[in-house]
JSON list of C-alpha atoms in Angstrom, two decimals:
[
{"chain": "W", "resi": 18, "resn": "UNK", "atom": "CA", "xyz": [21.98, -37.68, -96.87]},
{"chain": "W", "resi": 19, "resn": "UNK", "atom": "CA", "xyz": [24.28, -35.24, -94.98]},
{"chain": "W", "resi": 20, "resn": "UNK", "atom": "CA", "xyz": [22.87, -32.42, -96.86]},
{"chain": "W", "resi": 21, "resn": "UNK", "atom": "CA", "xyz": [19.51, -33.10, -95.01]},
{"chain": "W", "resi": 22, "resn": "UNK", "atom": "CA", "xyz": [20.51, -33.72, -91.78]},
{"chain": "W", "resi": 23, "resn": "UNK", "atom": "CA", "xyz": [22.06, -30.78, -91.57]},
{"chain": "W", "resi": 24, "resn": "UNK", "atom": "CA", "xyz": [19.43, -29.13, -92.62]},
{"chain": "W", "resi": 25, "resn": "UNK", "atom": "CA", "xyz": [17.25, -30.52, -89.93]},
{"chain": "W", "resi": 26, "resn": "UNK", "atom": "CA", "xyz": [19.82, -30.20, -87.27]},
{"chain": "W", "resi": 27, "resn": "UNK", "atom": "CA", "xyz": [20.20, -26.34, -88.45]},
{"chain": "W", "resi": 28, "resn": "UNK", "atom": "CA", "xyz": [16.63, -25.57, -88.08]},
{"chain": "W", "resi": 29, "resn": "UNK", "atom": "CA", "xyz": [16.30, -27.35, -84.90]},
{"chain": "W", "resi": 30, "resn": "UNK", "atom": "CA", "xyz": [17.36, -25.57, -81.82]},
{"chain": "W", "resi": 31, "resn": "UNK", "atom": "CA", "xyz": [17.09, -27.19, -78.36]},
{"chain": "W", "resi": 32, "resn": "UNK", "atom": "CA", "xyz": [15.77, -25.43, -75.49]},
{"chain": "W", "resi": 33, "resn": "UNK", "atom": "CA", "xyz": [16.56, -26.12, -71.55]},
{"chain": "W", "resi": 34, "resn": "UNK", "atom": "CA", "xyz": [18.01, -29.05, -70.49]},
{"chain": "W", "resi": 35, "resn": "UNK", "atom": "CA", "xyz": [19.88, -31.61, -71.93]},
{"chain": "W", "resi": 36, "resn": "UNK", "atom": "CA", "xyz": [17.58, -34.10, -72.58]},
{"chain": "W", "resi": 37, "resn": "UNK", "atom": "CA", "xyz": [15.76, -32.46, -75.15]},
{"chain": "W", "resi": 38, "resn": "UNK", "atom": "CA", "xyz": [12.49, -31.72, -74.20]},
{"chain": "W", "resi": 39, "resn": "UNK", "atom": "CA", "xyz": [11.53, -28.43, -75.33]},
{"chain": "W", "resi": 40, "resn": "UNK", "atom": "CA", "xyz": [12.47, -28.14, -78.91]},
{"chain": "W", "resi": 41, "resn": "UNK", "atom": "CA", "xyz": [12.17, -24.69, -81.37]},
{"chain": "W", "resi": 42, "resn": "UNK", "atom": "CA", "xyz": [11.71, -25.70, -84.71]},
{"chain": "W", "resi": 43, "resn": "UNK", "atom": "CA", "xyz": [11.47, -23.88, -88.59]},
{"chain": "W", "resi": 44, "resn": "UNK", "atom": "CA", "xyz": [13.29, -23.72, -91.60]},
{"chain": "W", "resi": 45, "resn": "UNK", "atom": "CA", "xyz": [12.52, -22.21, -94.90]},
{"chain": "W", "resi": 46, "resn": "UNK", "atom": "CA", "xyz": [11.22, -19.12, -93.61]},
{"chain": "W", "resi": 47, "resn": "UNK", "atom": "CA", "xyz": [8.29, -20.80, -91.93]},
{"chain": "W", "resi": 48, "resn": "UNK", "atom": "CA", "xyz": [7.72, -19.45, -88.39]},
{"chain": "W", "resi": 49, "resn": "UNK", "atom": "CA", "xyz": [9.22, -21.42, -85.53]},
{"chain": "W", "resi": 50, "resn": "UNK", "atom": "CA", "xyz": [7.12, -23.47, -83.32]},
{"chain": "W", "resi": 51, "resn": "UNK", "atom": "CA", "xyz": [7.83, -24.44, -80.13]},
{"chain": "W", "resi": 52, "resn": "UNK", "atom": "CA", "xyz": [6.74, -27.90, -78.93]},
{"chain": "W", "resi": 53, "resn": "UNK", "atom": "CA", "xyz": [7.92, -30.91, -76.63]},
{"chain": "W", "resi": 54, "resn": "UNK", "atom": "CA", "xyz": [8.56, -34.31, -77.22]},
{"chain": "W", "resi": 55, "resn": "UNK", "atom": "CA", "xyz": [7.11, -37.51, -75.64]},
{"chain": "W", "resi": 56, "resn": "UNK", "atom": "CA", "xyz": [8.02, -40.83, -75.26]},
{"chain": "W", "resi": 57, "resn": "UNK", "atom": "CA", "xyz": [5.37, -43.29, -75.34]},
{"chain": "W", "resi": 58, "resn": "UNK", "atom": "CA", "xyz": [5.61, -45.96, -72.24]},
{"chain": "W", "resi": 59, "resn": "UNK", "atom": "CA", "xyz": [3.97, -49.29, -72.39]},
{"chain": "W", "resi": 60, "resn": "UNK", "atom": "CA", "xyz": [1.26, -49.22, -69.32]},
{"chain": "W", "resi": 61, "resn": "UNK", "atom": "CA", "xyz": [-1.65, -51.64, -67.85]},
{"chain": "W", "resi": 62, "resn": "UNK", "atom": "CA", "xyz": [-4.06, -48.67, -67.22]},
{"chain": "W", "resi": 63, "resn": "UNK", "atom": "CA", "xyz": [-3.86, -45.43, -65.34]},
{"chain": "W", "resi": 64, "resn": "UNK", "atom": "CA", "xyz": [-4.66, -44.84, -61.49]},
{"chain": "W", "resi": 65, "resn": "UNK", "atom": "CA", "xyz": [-8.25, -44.36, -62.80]},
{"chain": "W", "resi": 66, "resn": "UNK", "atom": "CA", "xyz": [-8.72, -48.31, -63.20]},
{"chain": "W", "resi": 67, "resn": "UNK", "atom": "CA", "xyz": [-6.83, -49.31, -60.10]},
{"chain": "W", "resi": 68, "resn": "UNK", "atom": "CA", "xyz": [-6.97, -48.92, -56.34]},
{"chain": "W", "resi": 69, "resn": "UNK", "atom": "CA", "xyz": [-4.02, -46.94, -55.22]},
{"chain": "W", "resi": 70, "resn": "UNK", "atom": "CA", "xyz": [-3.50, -49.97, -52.35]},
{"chain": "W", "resi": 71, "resn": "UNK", "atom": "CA", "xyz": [-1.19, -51.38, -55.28]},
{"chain": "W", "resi": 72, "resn": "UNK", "atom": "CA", "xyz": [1.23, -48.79, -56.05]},
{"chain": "W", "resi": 73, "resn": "UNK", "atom": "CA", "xyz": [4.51, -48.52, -54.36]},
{"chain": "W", "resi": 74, "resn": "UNK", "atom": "CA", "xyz": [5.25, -45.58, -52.04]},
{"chain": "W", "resi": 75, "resn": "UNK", "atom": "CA", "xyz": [8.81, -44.97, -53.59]},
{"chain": "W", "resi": 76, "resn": "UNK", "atom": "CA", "xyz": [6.19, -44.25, -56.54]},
{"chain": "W", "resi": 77, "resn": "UNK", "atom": "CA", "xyz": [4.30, -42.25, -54.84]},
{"chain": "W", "resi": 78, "resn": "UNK", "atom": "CA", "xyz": [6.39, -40.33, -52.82]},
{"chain": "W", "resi": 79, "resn": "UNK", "atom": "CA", "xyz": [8.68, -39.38, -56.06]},
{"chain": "W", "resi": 80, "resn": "UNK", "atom": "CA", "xyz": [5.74, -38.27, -57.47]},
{"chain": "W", "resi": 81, "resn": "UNK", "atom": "CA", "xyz": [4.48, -35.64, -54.44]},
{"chain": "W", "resi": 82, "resn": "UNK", "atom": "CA", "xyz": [8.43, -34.29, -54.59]},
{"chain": "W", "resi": 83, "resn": "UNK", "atom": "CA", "xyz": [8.24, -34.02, -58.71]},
{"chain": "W", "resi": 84, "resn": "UNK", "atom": "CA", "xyz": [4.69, -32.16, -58.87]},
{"chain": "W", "resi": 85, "resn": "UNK", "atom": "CA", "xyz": [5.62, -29.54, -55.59]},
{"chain": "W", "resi": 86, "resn": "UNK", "atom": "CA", "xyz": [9.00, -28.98, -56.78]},
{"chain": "W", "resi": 87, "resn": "UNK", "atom": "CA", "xyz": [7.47, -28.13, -60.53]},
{"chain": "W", "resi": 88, "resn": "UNK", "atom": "CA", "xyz": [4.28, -27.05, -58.81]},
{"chain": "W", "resi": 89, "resn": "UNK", "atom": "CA", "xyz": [2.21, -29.03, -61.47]},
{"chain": "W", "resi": 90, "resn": "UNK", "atom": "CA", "xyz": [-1.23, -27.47, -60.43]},
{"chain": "W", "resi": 91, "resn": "UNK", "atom": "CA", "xyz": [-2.89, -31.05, -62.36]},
{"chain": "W", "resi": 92, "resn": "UNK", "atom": "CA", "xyz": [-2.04, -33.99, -61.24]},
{"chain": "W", "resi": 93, "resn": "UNK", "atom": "CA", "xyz": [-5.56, -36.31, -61.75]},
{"chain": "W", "resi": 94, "resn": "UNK", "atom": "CA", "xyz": [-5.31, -39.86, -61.62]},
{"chain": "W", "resi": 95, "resn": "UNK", "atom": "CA", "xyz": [-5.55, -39.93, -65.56]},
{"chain": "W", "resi": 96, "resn": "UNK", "atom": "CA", "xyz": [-1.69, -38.57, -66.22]},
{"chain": "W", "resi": 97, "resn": "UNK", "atom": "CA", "xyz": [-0.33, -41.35, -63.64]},
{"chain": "W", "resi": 98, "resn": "UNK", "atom": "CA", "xyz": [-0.06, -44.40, -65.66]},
{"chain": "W", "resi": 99, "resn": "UNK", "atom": "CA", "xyz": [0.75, -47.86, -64.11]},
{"chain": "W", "resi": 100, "resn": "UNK", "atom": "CA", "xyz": [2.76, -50.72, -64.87]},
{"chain": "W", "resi": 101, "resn": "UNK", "atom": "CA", "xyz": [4.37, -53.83, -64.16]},
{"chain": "W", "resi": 102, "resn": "UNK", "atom": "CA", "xyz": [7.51, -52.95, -62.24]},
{"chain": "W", "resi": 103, "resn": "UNK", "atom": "CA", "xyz": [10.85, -52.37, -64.12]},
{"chain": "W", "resi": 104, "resn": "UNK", "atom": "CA", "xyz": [13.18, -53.20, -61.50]},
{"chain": "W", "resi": 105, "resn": "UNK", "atom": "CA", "xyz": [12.85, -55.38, -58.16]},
{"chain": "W", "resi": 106, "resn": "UNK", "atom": "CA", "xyz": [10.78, -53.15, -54.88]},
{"chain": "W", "resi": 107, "resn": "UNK", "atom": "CA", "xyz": [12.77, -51.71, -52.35]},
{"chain": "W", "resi": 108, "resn": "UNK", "atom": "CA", "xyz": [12.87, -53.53, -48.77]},
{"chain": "W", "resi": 109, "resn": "UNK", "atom": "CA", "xyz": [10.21, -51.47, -47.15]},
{"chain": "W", "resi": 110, "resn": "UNK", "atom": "CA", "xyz": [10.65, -53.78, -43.69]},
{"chain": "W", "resi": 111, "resn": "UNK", "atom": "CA", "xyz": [11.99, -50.71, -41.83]},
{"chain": "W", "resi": 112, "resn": "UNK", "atom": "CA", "xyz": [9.55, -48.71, -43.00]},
{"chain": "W", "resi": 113, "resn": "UNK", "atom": "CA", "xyz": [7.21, -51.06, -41.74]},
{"chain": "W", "resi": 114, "resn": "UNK", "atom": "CA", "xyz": [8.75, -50.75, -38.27]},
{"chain": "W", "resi": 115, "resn": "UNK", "atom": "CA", "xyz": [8.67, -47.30, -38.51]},
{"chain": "W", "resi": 116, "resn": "UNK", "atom": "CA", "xyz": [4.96, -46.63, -39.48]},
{"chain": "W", "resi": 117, "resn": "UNK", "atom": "CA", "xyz": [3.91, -48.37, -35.75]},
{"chain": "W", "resi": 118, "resn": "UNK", "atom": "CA", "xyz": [6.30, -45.82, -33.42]},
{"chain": "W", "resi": 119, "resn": "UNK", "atom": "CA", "xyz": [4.51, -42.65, -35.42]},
{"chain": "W", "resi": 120, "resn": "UNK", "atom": "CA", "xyz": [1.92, -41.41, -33.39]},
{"chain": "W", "resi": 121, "resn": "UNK", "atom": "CA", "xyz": [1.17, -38.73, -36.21]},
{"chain": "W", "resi": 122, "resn": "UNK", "atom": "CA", "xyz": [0.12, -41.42, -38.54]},
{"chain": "W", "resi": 123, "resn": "UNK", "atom": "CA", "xyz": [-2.57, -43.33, -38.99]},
{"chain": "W", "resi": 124, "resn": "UNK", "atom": "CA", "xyz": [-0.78, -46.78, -38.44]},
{"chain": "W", "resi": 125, "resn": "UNK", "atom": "CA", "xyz": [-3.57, -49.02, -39.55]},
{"chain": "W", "resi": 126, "resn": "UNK", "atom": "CA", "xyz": [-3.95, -47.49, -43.27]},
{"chain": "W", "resi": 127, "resn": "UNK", "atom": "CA", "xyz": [0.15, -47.15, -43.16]},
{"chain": "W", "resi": 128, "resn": "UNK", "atom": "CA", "xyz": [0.66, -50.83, -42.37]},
{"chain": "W", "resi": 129, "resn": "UNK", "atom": "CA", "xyz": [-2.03, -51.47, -45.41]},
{"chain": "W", "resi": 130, "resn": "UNK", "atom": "CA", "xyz": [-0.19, -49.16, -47.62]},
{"chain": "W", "resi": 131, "resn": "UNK", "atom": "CA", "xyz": [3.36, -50.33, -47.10]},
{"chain": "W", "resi": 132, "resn": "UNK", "atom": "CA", "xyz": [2.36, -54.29, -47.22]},
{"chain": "W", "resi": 133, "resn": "UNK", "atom": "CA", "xyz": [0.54, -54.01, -50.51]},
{"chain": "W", "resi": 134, "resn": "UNK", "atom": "CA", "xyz": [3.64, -51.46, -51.92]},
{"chain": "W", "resi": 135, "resn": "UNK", "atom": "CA", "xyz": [5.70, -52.69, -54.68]},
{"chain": "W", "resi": 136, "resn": "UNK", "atom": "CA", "xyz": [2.97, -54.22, -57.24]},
{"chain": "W", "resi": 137, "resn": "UNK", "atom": "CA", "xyz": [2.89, -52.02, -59.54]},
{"chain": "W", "resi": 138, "resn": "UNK", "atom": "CA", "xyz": [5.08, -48.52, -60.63]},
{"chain": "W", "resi": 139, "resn": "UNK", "atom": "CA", "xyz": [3.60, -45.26, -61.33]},
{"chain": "W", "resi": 140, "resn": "UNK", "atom": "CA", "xyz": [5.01, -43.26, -64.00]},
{"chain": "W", "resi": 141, "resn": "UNK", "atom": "CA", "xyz": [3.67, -39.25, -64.38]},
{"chain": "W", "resi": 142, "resn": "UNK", "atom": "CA", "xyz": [2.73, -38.02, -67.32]},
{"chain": "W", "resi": 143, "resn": "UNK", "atom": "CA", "xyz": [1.19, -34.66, -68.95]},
{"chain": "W", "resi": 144, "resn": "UNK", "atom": "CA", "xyz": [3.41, -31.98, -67.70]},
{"chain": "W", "resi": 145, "resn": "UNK", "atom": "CA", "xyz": [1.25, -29.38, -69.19]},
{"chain": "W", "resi": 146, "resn": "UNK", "atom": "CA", "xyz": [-0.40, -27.43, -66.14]},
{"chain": "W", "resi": 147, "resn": "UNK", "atom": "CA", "xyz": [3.35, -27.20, -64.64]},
{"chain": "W", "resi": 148, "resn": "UNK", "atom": "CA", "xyz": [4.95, -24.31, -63.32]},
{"chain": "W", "resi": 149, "resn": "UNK", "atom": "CA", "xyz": [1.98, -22.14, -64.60]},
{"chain": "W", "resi": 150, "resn": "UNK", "atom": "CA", "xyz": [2.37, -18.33, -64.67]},
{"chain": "W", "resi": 151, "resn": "UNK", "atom": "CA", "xyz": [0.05, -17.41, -61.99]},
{"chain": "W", "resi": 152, "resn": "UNK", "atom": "CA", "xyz": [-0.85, -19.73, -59.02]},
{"chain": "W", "resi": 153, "resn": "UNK", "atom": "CA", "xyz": [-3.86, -21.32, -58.26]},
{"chain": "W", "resi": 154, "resn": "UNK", "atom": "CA", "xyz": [-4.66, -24.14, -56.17]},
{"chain": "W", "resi": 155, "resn": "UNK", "atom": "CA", "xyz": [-2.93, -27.18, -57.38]},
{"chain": "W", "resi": 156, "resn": "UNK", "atom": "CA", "xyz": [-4.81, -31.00, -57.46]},
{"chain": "W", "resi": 157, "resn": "UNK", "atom": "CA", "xyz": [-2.60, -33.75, -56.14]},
{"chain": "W", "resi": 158, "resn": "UNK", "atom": "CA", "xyz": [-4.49, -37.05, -56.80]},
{"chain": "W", "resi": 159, "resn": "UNK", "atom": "CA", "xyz": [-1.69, -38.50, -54.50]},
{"chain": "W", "resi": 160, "resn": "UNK", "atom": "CA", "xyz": [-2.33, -36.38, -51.95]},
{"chain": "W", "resi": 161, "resn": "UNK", "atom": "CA", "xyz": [-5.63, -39.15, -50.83]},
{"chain": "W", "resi": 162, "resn": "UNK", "atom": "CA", "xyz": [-3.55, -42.24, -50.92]},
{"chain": "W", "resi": 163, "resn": "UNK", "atom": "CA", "xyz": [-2.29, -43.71, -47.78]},
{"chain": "W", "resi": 164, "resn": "UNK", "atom": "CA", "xyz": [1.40, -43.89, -48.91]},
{"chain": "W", "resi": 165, "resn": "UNK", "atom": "CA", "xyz": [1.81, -40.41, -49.08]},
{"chain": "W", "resi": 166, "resn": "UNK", "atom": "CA", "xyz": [0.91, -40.34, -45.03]},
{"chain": "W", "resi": 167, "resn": "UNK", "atom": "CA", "xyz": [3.72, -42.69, -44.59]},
{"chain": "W", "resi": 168, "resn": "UNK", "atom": "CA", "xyz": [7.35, -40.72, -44.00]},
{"chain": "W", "resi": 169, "resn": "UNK", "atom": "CA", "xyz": [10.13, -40.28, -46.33]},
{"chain": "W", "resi": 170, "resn": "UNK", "atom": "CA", "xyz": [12.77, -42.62, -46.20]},
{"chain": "W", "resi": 171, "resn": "UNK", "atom": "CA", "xyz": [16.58, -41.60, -45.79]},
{"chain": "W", "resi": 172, "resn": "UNK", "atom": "CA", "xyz": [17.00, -41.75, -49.86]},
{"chain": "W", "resi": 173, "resn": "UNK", "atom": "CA", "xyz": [14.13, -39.39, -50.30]},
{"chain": "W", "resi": 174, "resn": "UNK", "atom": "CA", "xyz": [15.17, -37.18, -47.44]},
{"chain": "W", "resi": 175, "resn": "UNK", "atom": "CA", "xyz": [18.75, -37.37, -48.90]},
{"chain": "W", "resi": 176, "resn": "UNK", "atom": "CA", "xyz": [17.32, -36.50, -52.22]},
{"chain": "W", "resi": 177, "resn": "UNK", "atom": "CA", "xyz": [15.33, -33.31, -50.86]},
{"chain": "W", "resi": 178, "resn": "UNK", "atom": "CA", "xyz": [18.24, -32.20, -48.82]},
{"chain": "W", "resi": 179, "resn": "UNK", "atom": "CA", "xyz": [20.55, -31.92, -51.99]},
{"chain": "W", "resi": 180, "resn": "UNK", "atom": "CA", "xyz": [18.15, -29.76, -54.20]},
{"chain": "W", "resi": 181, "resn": "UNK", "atom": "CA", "xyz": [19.81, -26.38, -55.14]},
{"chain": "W", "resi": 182, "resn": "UNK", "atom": "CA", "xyz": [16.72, -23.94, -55.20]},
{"chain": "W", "resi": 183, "resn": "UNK", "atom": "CA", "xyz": [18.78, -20.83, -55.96]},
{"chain": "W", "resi": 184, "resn": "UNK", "atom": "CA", "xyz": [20.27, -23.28, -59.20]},
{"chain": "W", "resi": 185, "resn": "UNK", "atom": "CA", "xyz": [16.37, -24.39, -60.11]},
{"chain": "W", "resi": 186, "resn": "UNK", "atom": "CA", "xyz": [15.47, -20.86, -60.15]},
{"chain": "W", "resi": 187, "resn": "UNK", "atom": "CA", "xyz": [18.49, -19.56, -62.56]},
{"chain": "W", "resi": 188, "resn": "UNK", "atom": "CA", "xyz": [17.92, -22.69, -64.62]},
{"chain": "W", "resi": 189, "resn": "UNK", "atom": "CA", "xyz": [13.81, -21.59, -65.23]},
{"chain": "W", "resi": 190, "resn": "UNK", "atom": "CA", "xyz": [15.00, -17.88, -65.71]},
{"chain": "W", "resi": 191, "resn": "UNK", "atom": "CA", "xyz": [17.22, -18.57, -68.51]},
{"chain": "W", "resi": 192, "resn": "UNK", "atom": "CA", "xyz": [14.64, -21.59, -69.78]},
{"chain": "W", "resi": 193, "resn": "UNK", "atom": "CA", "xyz": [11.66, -19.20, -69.40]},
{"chain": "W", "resi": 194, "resn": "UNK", "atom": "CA", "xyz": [13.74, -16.37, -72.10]},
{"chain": "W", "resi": 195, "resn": "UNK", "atom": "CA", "xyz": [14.32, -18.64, -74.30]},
{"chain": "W", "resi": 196, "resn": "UNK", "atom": "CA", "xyz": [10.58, -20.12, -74.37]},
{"chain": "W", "resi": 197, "resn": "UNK", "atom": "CA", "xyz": [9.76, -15.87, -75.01]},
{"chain": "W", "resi": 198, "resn": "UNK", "atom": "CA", "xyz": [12.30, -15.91, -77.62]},
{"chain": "W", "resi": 199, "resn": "UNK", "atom": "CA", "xyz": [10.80, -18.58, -79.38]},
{"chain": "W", "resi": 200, "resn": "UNK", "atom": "CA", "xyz": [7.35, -17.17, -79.39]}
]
């Protein structure tokens, strides 16, 4: 009915982005909550139960820029799930090249890394330990795989290069008041 869903829609308000996650929610005098919601993804296991030879660097390396740039202090091979892939794997042929000119790396365990990369994607999960409110030293499960020795590619440097930090800090300001508000 429209009575309802207005209802619901009037004792609903959304918090931060777009997208929804962070919702405030209460109606008939009840106390607001504040919560987030999840979407369930269909997985094979999580980087427990498989050897990290498997996953794709793209994977990985998205993953390393998502947890420093939210400084997620908790990244364990449980909350990195795995799957089949969604879409087809990058040509990682000039990467390959690549690996063998960089001195800095250790080619051998590159060369394994990138040959094996594109069997399976990663997908994060469990957000919870992110931007925390003091600091303490973070875990980066990815950190001890081989593809995140291997360098970023021009898309990921691209992708790096365009980040607005003074924007990402006035976004988690106003965020971070209304997550106080709602408390």
């Amino acid at each position: 009915s429209s009575s309802s869903s207005s209802s619901s829609s009037s004792s609903k308000a959304l918090l931060g982005g777009a997208d929804g996650q962070l919702l405030r929610a209460g109606s008939g005098g009840r106390p607001l909550k504040l919560g987030s919601l999840q979407e369930f993804v269909h997985h094979l296991a999580d980087t427990n139960e498989m050897g990290s030879s498997r996953f794709r660097s793209r994977d990985v390396h998205a993953i390393g820029i998502l947890d420093i740039r939210l400084f997620n202090t908790d990244r364990h091979a449980g909350n990195i799930l795995v799957r089949e892939p969604v879409c087809a794997p990058r040509d990682f042929s000039s990467c390959r090249n690549s690996v063998h000119t960089r001195s800095s790396i250790n080619a051998a365990a590159a060369a394994a890394a990138v040959v094996s990369v594109g069997s399976y994607e990663l997908i994060p999960i469990d957000h919870g330990f992110c931007l925390p409110e003091a600091l303490e030293a973070p875990y980066f499960e990815w950190l001890h795989w081989p593809q995140a020795c291997l360098p970023f590619d021009d898309d990921e440097l691209a992708y790096i290069a365009q980040l607005d930090v003074a924007a990402d800090i006035a976004m988690l300001q106003r965020v971070s008041m209304r997550v106080q508000e709602g408390n």
